[in-house]
Short mmCIF file of C-alpha atoms in Angstrom, two decimals:
data_model
loop_
_atom_site.label_atom_id
_atom_site.label_comp_id
_atom_site.label_asym_id
_atom_site.label_seq_id
_atom_site.Cartn_x
_atom_site.Cartn_y
_atom_site.Cartn_z
CA MET A 22 4.34 -6.64 -14.84
CA ASN A 23 4.31 -3.05 -15.80
CA LYS A 24 1.35 -3.19 -14.83
CA PHE A 25 2.65 -1.98 -11.29
CA HIS A 26 5.13 0.33 -12.13
CA GLY A 27 4.45 3.70 -11.09
CA THR A 28 2.02 5.15 -8.20
CA GLY A 29 0.05 2.58 -6.60
CA VAL A 30 -2.14 3.99 -3.65
CA ALA A 31 -3.19 1.88 -0.59
CA MET A 32 -6.77 3.25 -0.56
CA VAL A 33 -8.35 4.03 2.82
CA THR A 34 -11.70 3.12 3.94
CA PRO A 35 -14.29 5.84 4.01
CA PHE A 36 -16.40 5.40 7.06
CA GLN A 37 -19.53 7.03 7.87
CA ALA A 38 -19.83 9.01 11.50
CA ASP A 39 -21.21 5.86 13.19
CA GLY A 40 -18.59 3.70 12.14
CA GLN A 41 -20.41 1.84 8.78
CA VAL A 42 -18.26 1.93 5.86
CA ASP A 43 -19.46 4.53 3.76
CA TYR A 44 -19.64 3.20 0.15
CA SER A 45 -20.41 6.13 -1.64
CA ALA A 46 -17.37 8.17 0.03
CA LEU A 47 -15.52 5.27 -1.38
CA LYS A 48 -16.59 5.46 -5.29
CA THR A 49 -15.74 9.43 -4.91
CA LEU A 50 -12.43 8.47 -3.54
CA ILE A 51 -11.77 5.95 -6.44
CA ASP A 52 -12.68 8.66 -8.63
CA HIS A 53 -10.83 11.39 -6.87
CA LEU A 54 -7.48 8.68 -7.56
CA VAL A 55 -8.45 7.44 -11.15
CA ASP A 56 -8.79 10.80 -11.98
CA GLY A 57 -5.40 11.98 -10.38
CA GLY A 58 -3.13 9.70 -12.61
CA VAL A 59 -2.16 6.95 -10.69
CA GLU A 60 -0.93 3.34 -12.09
CA TYR A 61 -3.00 1.02 -9.81
CA LEU A 62 -4.99 1.03 -6.39
CA VAL A 63 -4.73 -1.04 -3.41
CA SER A 64 -8.03 -2.17 -1.41
CA LEU A 65 -7.96 -3.17 2.45
CA GLY A 66 -4.32 -3.05 2.99
CA THR A 67 -3.27 -1.83 6.19
CA THR A 68 -4.21 1.82 5.78
CA GLY A 69 -7.53 0.35 4.41
CA GLU A 70 -8.10 -0.30 8.17
CA SER A 71 -8.26 -3.60 7.23
CA ALA A 72 -7.76 -5.01 10.91
CA THR A 73 -10.95 -4.02 11.83
CA LEU A 74 -13.04 -4.95 9.07
CA ASN A 75 -14.77 -8.33 9.49
CA LYS A 76 -15.22 -11.40 6.88
CA ASP A 77 -18.36 -9.61 5.32
CA GLU A 78 -17.14 -6.38 5.33
CA LYS A 79 -14.39 -7.13 3.43
CA LYS A 80 -16.20 -9.17 0.77
CA LYS A 81 -18.46 -6.17 0.11
CA VAL A 82 -15.51 -3.85 -0.28
CA TRP A 83 -13.55 -5.60 -2.61
CA GLU A 84 -16.43 -6.50 -4.64
CA PHE A 85 -17.69 -2.75 -4.56
CA THR A 86 -14.00 -1.76 -5.50
CA ALA A 87 -13.61 -3.76 -8.37
CA GLN A 88 -17.07 -2.60 -9.62
CA ALA A 89 -16.85 1.10 -9.11
CA VAL A 90 -12.54 0.69 -11.39
CA ASN A 91 -14.46 -1.08 -13.63
CA LYS A 92 -10.92 -1.48 -15.20
CA ARG A 93 -10.03 1.93 -15.54
CA VAL A 94 -6.48 1.01 -13.70
CA HIS A 95 -5.18 -1.96 -11.96
CA LEU A 96 -6.51 -3.39 -9.14
CA VAL A 97 -4.89 -5.16 -5.88
CA ALA A 98 -6.32 -6.79 -2.62
CA GLY A 99 -4.58 -6.52 0.29
CA ILE A 100 -4.81 -10.57 2.16
CA GLY A 101 -2.46 -10.93 5.42
CA GLY A 102 -2.40 -12.40 8.83
CA ASN A 103 0.01 -14.14 11.44
CA ASN A 104 -2.13 -17.17 11.31
CA THR A 105 -0.94 -18.80 7.76
CA TYR A 106 -3.51 -21.55 7.26
CA GLU A 107 -6.39 -18.76 7.93
CA THR A 108 -4.70 -16.27 5.10
CA ALA A 109 -3.72 -18.84 2.65
CA ALA A 110 -7.38 -20.26 3.05
CA GLU A 111 -8.82 -16.89 2.63
CA ILE A 112 -6.70 -16.43 -0.21
CA LYS A 113 -7.02 -19.43 -1.68
CA ALA A 114 -11.08 -18.56 -1.89
CA PHE A 115 -10.81 -15.01 -2.90
CA ASP A 116 -13.28 -13.68 -5.64
CA ILE A 117 -10.38 -12.44 -8.56
CA ALA A 118 -12.94 -10.90 -10.75
CA GLY A 119 -11.45 -7.42 -11.36
CA TYR A 120 -7.89 -7.95 -10.02
CA ASP A 121 -5.00 -8.12 -10.81
CA ALA A 122 -2.29 -8.99 -8.08
CA ILE A 123 -2.58 -9.76 -4.16
CA LEU A 124 -0.36 -7.90 -1.51
CA SER A 125 0.09 -9.68 1.59
CA ALA A 126 1.95 -8.18 5.03
CA SER A 127 4.74 -10.48 6.64
CA PRO A 128 2.95 -11.92 9.64
CA HIS A 129 2.88 -9.53 12.39
CA TYR A 130 3.42 -10.00 16.15
CA ASN A 131 4.60 -13.56 15.93
CA LYS A 132 7.92 -12.50 15.13
CA PRO A 133 9.07 -15.16 12.99
CA THR A 134 12.48 -16.89 12.02
CA GLN A 135 13.39 -15.87 8.31
CA GLU A 136 12.94 -19.69 7.95
CA GLY A 137 8.79 -19.40 9.38
CA ILE A 138 8.68 -16.45 6.70
CA TYR A 139 9.74 -17.98 3.94
CA GLN A 140 7.06 -20.86 5.08
CA HIS A 141 4.65 -18.29 5.22
CA TYR A 142 4.85 -17.10 2.05
CA LYS A 143 5.46 -20.46 0.29
CA THR A 144 2.51 -21.70 2.27
CA ILE A 145 0.64 -18.80 0.25
CA ALA A 146 2.14 -18.70 -3.29
CA GLU A 147 1.07 -22.48 -3.44
CA VAL A 148 -2.74 -21.48 -3.72
CA ALA A 149 -2.58 -17.74 -5.12
CA PRO A 150 -4.56 -17.58 -7.60
CA LEU A 151 -3.36 -14.25 -8.54
CA PRO A 152 0.46 -12.81 -8.39
CA VAL A 153 1.42 -12.04 -5.33
CA ILE A 154 3.50 -8.70 -3.72
CA LEU A 155 5.09 -9.35 -0.36
CA TYR A 156 4.81 -6.40 2.04
CA ASN A 157 7.85 -6.08 4.33
CA VAL A 158 6.78 -3.64 6.85
CA PRO A 159 8.79 -4.04 10.28
CA SER A 160 7.70 -1.26 12.00
CA ARG A 161 4.48 -2.39 12.15
CA THR A 162 5.20 -6.20 12.36
CA GLY A 163 7.81 -6.44 14.67
CA SER A 164 9.99 -8.58 12.30
CA SER A 165 11.96 -7.80 9.21
CA VAL A 166 12.08 -10.05 5.42
CA SER A 167 15.57 -10.17 5.43
CA ALA A 168 16.99 -9.96 1.41
CA GLU A 169 18.09 -13.35 1.28
CA THR A 170 14.60 -14.45 1.97
CA THR A 171 12.95 -12.09 -0.44
CA VAL A 172 15.57 -13.47 -2.94
CA ARG A 173 14.91 -16.85 -2.19
CA LEU A 174 11.00 -16.30 -2.38
CA ALA A 175 11.73 -14.62 -5.48
CA LYS A 176 13.49 -17.61 -7.02
CA ASP A 177 11.52 -20.27 -6.01
CA PHE A 178 7.89 -18.70 -6.90
CA LYS A 179 7.05 -17.49 -10.52
CA ASN A 180 4.11 -16.44 -9.03
CA ILE A 181 5.54 -14.14 -6.22
CA ILE A 182 6.37 -10.90 -8.67
CA GLY A 183 7.38 -7.85 -6.42
CA ILE A 184 7.67 -6.64 -3.13
CA LYS A 185 6.66 -3.43 -1.19
CA GLU A 186 9.13 -2.55 0.44
CA ALA A 187 9.05 -0.26 3.91
CA SER A 188 12.08 -1.24 5.94
CA GLY A 189 13.68 2.02 5.48
CA ASN A 190 16.96 -0.06 5.55
CA PHE A 191 19.26 0.50 2.66
CA GLU A 192 22.03 -1.59 3.40
CA LEU A 193 19.30 -4.48 3.15
CA LEU A 194 17.60 -2.30 -0.24
CA ASN A 195 21.32 -2.74 -1.84
CA GLN A 196 21.55 -6.33 -1.02
CA LEU A 197 17.85 -7.06 -2.22
CA MET A 198 18.29 -4.76 -5.38
CA ARG A 199 21.83 -6.53 -6.30
CA ASP A 200 20.74 -10.19 -5.72
CA LYS A 201 16.86 -10.50 -7.05
CA PRO A 202 15.91 -11.83 -10.47
CA GLN A 203 15.85 -8.87 -12.86
CA GLU A 204 11.76 -9.03 -13.22
CA PHE A 205 10.89 -8.82 -9.78
CA LEU A 206 9.78 -5.95 -8.72
CA VAL A 207 10.81 -3.55 -5.53
CA ILE A 208 8.18 -1.21 -4.98
CA SER A 209 8.73 1.36 -2.30
CA GLY A 210 5.89 1.41 1.12
CA ASP A 211 7.49 4.21 2.49
CA ASP A 212 5.99 7.70 0.34
CA PRO A 213 9.10 10.50 2.17
CA ILE A 214 11.87 7.81 0.89
CA THR A 215 10.52 6.83 -2.72
CA LEU A 216 13.00 9.12 -4.73
CA PRO A 217 16.27 7.49 -3.33
CA MET A 218 14.37 4.12 -3.80
CA ILE A 219 13.96 4.61 -7.00
CA ALA A 220 17.30 6.15 -8.10
CA MET A 221 18.35 2.30 -6.51
CA GLY A 222 16.07 0.82 -8.88
CA ALA A 223 12.54 0.56 -7.19
CA VAL A 224 9.75 0.50 -9.94
CA GLY A 225 7.32 2.88 -8.29
CA VAL A 226 5.51 3.45 -4.95
CA ILE A 227 2.50 2.05 -3.02
CA SER A 228 1.49 5.50 -1.49
CA VAL A 229 -0.60 6.62 1.45
CA ILE A 230 -0.48 10.42 0.69
CA GLY A 231 -1.35 9.28 -2.66
CA ASN A 232 -5.22 9.09 -0.85
CA ALA A 233 -4.89 12.77 -0.99
CA LEU A 234 -2.72 14.19 -3.42
CA PRO A 235 -2.70 11.43 -6.39
CA LYS A 236 -1.68 13.77 -9.36
CA GLN A 237 1.50 15.74 -7.19
CA PHE A 238 2.49 12.49 -6.20
CA SER A 239 2.34 10.06 -9.45
CA ASP A 240 3.75 12.95 -11.22
CA MET A 241 6.62 13.17 -9.51
CA VAL A 242 7.08 9.57 -9.48
CA ARG A 243 6.84 9.55 -13.16
CA LEU A 244 9.54 12.19 -13.53
CA CYS A 245 11.48 9.87 -11.09
CA LEU A 246 11.15 6.79 -13.24
CA ASN A 247 11.57 8.59 -16.08
CA GLY A 248 15.32 9.72 -14.72
CA ASP A 249 14.51 13.31 -14.18
CA PHE A 250 15.39 13.27 -10.29
CA LYS A 251 16.44 17.13 -11.10
CA GLY A 252 12.78 17.39 -11.94
CA ALA A 253 11.82 15.54 -9.24
CA HIS A 254 13.20 17.57 -6.58
CA ALA A 255 11.10 20.49 -6.63
CA GLY A 256 7.71 18.11 -6.49
CA ASN A 257 9.85 15.68 -3.48
CA TYR A 258 10.89 19.01 -1.42
CA SER A 259 7.16 20.44 -1.76
CA LEU A 260 5.66 17.55 -0.30
CA ILE A 261 7.95 16.71 2.95
CA GLU A 262 5.91 18.68 5.66
CA PHE A 263 2.69 17.12 4.48
CA THR A 264 4.27 13.94 4.29
CA ARG A 265 4.90 14.46 7.87
CA LEU A 266 1.99 15.54 9.18
CA MET A 267 0.26 12.55 7.59
CA PHE A 268 2.23 10.07 9.96
CA ALA A 269 2.19 12.46 12.68
CA GLU A 270 -0.64 11.29 15.00
CA GLY A 271 -0.83 7.70 13.03
CA SER A 272 -1.87 6.23 9.80
CA PRO A 273 -4.58 6.62 8.00
CA ALA A 274 -5.83 9.34 10.36
CA GLY A 275 -3.63 11.89 8.87
CA VAL A 276 -4.37 11.26 5.32
CA LYS A 277 -8.48 10.95 6.51
CA SER A 278 -8.17 14.76 7.62
CA ALA A 279 -6.76 15.78 4.43
CA LEU A 280 -9.36 13.70 2.56
CA LYS A 281 -11.75 15.42 4.60
CA HIS A 282 -10.47 18.94 3.50
CA LEU A 283 -10.79 18.10 0.13
CA GLY A 284 -14.33 17.03 0.48
CA VAL A 285 -13.30 13.67 -0.55
CA CYS A 286 -14.79 11.84 2.78
CA GLY A 287 -14.89 11.84 6.11
CA ASP A 288 -12.31 11.44 8.67
CA THR A 289 -13.78 8.30 10.65
CA VAL A 290 -11.42 6.20 11.86
CA ARG A 291 -12.33 3.03 13.69
CA LEU A 292 -10.94 2.22 17.17
CA PRO A 293 -8.47 1.82 18.09
CA LEU A 294 -7.32 4.50 16.16
CA VAL A 295 -8.54 8.21 16.29
CA GLN A 296 -8.73 10.99 14.85
CA VAL A 297 -5.93 13.43 14.49
CA SER A 298 -5.79 16.72 17.28
CA GLU A 299 -7.43 19.54 16.02
CA SER A 300 -4.05 21.23 15.80
CA THR A 301 -2.71 18.74 13.66
CA ALA A 302 -5.63 18.72 11.14
CA GLY A 303 -4.95 22.87 10.86
CA LYS A 304 -1.39 22.19 9.89
CA ILE A 305 -2.59 19.51 7.55
CA LYS A 306 -5.28 21.86 5.89
CA GLU A 307 -3.05 24.79 5.57
CA GLN A 308 -0.44 22.27 3.65
CA ILE A 309 -2.94 21.38 1.27
CA GLU A 310 -3.75 24.88 0.44
CA VAL A 311 -0.13 25.68 -0.39
CA ILE A 312 0.40 22.34 -2.21
CA LYS A 313 -2.88 23.17 -4.36
#
């Protein structure tokens, strides 16, 4: 599974001013990321505002993305939800052409027990036509996938190949790194702590800020993966303020503002999200000019 080592980017979904998907801008974004040297892309993760796209829109975005990528980099589809059987049915019916794996977030809102989380992913693993990457993001879901549950899933299902870890819980990470199968991938899901996570054994990141700065961020990640943490420090520190601004008024509103300043796509988001304030947009633009 070396194809998921390095920098993956959880792509935004560009929208036109009227809220419709902007496929021309999506193609521009894909080329921007591929040219920036990232290793793989994630289509319609939470950063892609998947919660506000209907089934027909999702299908069209997935198909368009696979065609636009054209196997230049590896490709992952984000398919998750808090209705286990509906999520499993969507995964089972997914057109895998052009895709290498499925990223599936732990169920939100329901706040299941660890046994409920295990059974949810068991149901998915039993029908998935592609390898599955778990996603632990308690700040969004309201519950956390414990290290014990992750290790149990990794050992019980060979097609569960890794986890995008965005808990920020280093006690959990220590336990997970110690107990997981050797081949099981731990991937940072939190841009600001990617460097220390790689130092602990993570194989890379699925990034938000990489949408805007794919070269800068993937260069830093590659230095880390090569063991050159001293060399990575300058790049990491240079991105601290930019990264803070990306999440200051919610994601992906921040990174869409950056992408607008870069001329990649517009900054339209779908309700209940709104665009960042003029003040934050101005600060984002200033940071881009400093980093570039």
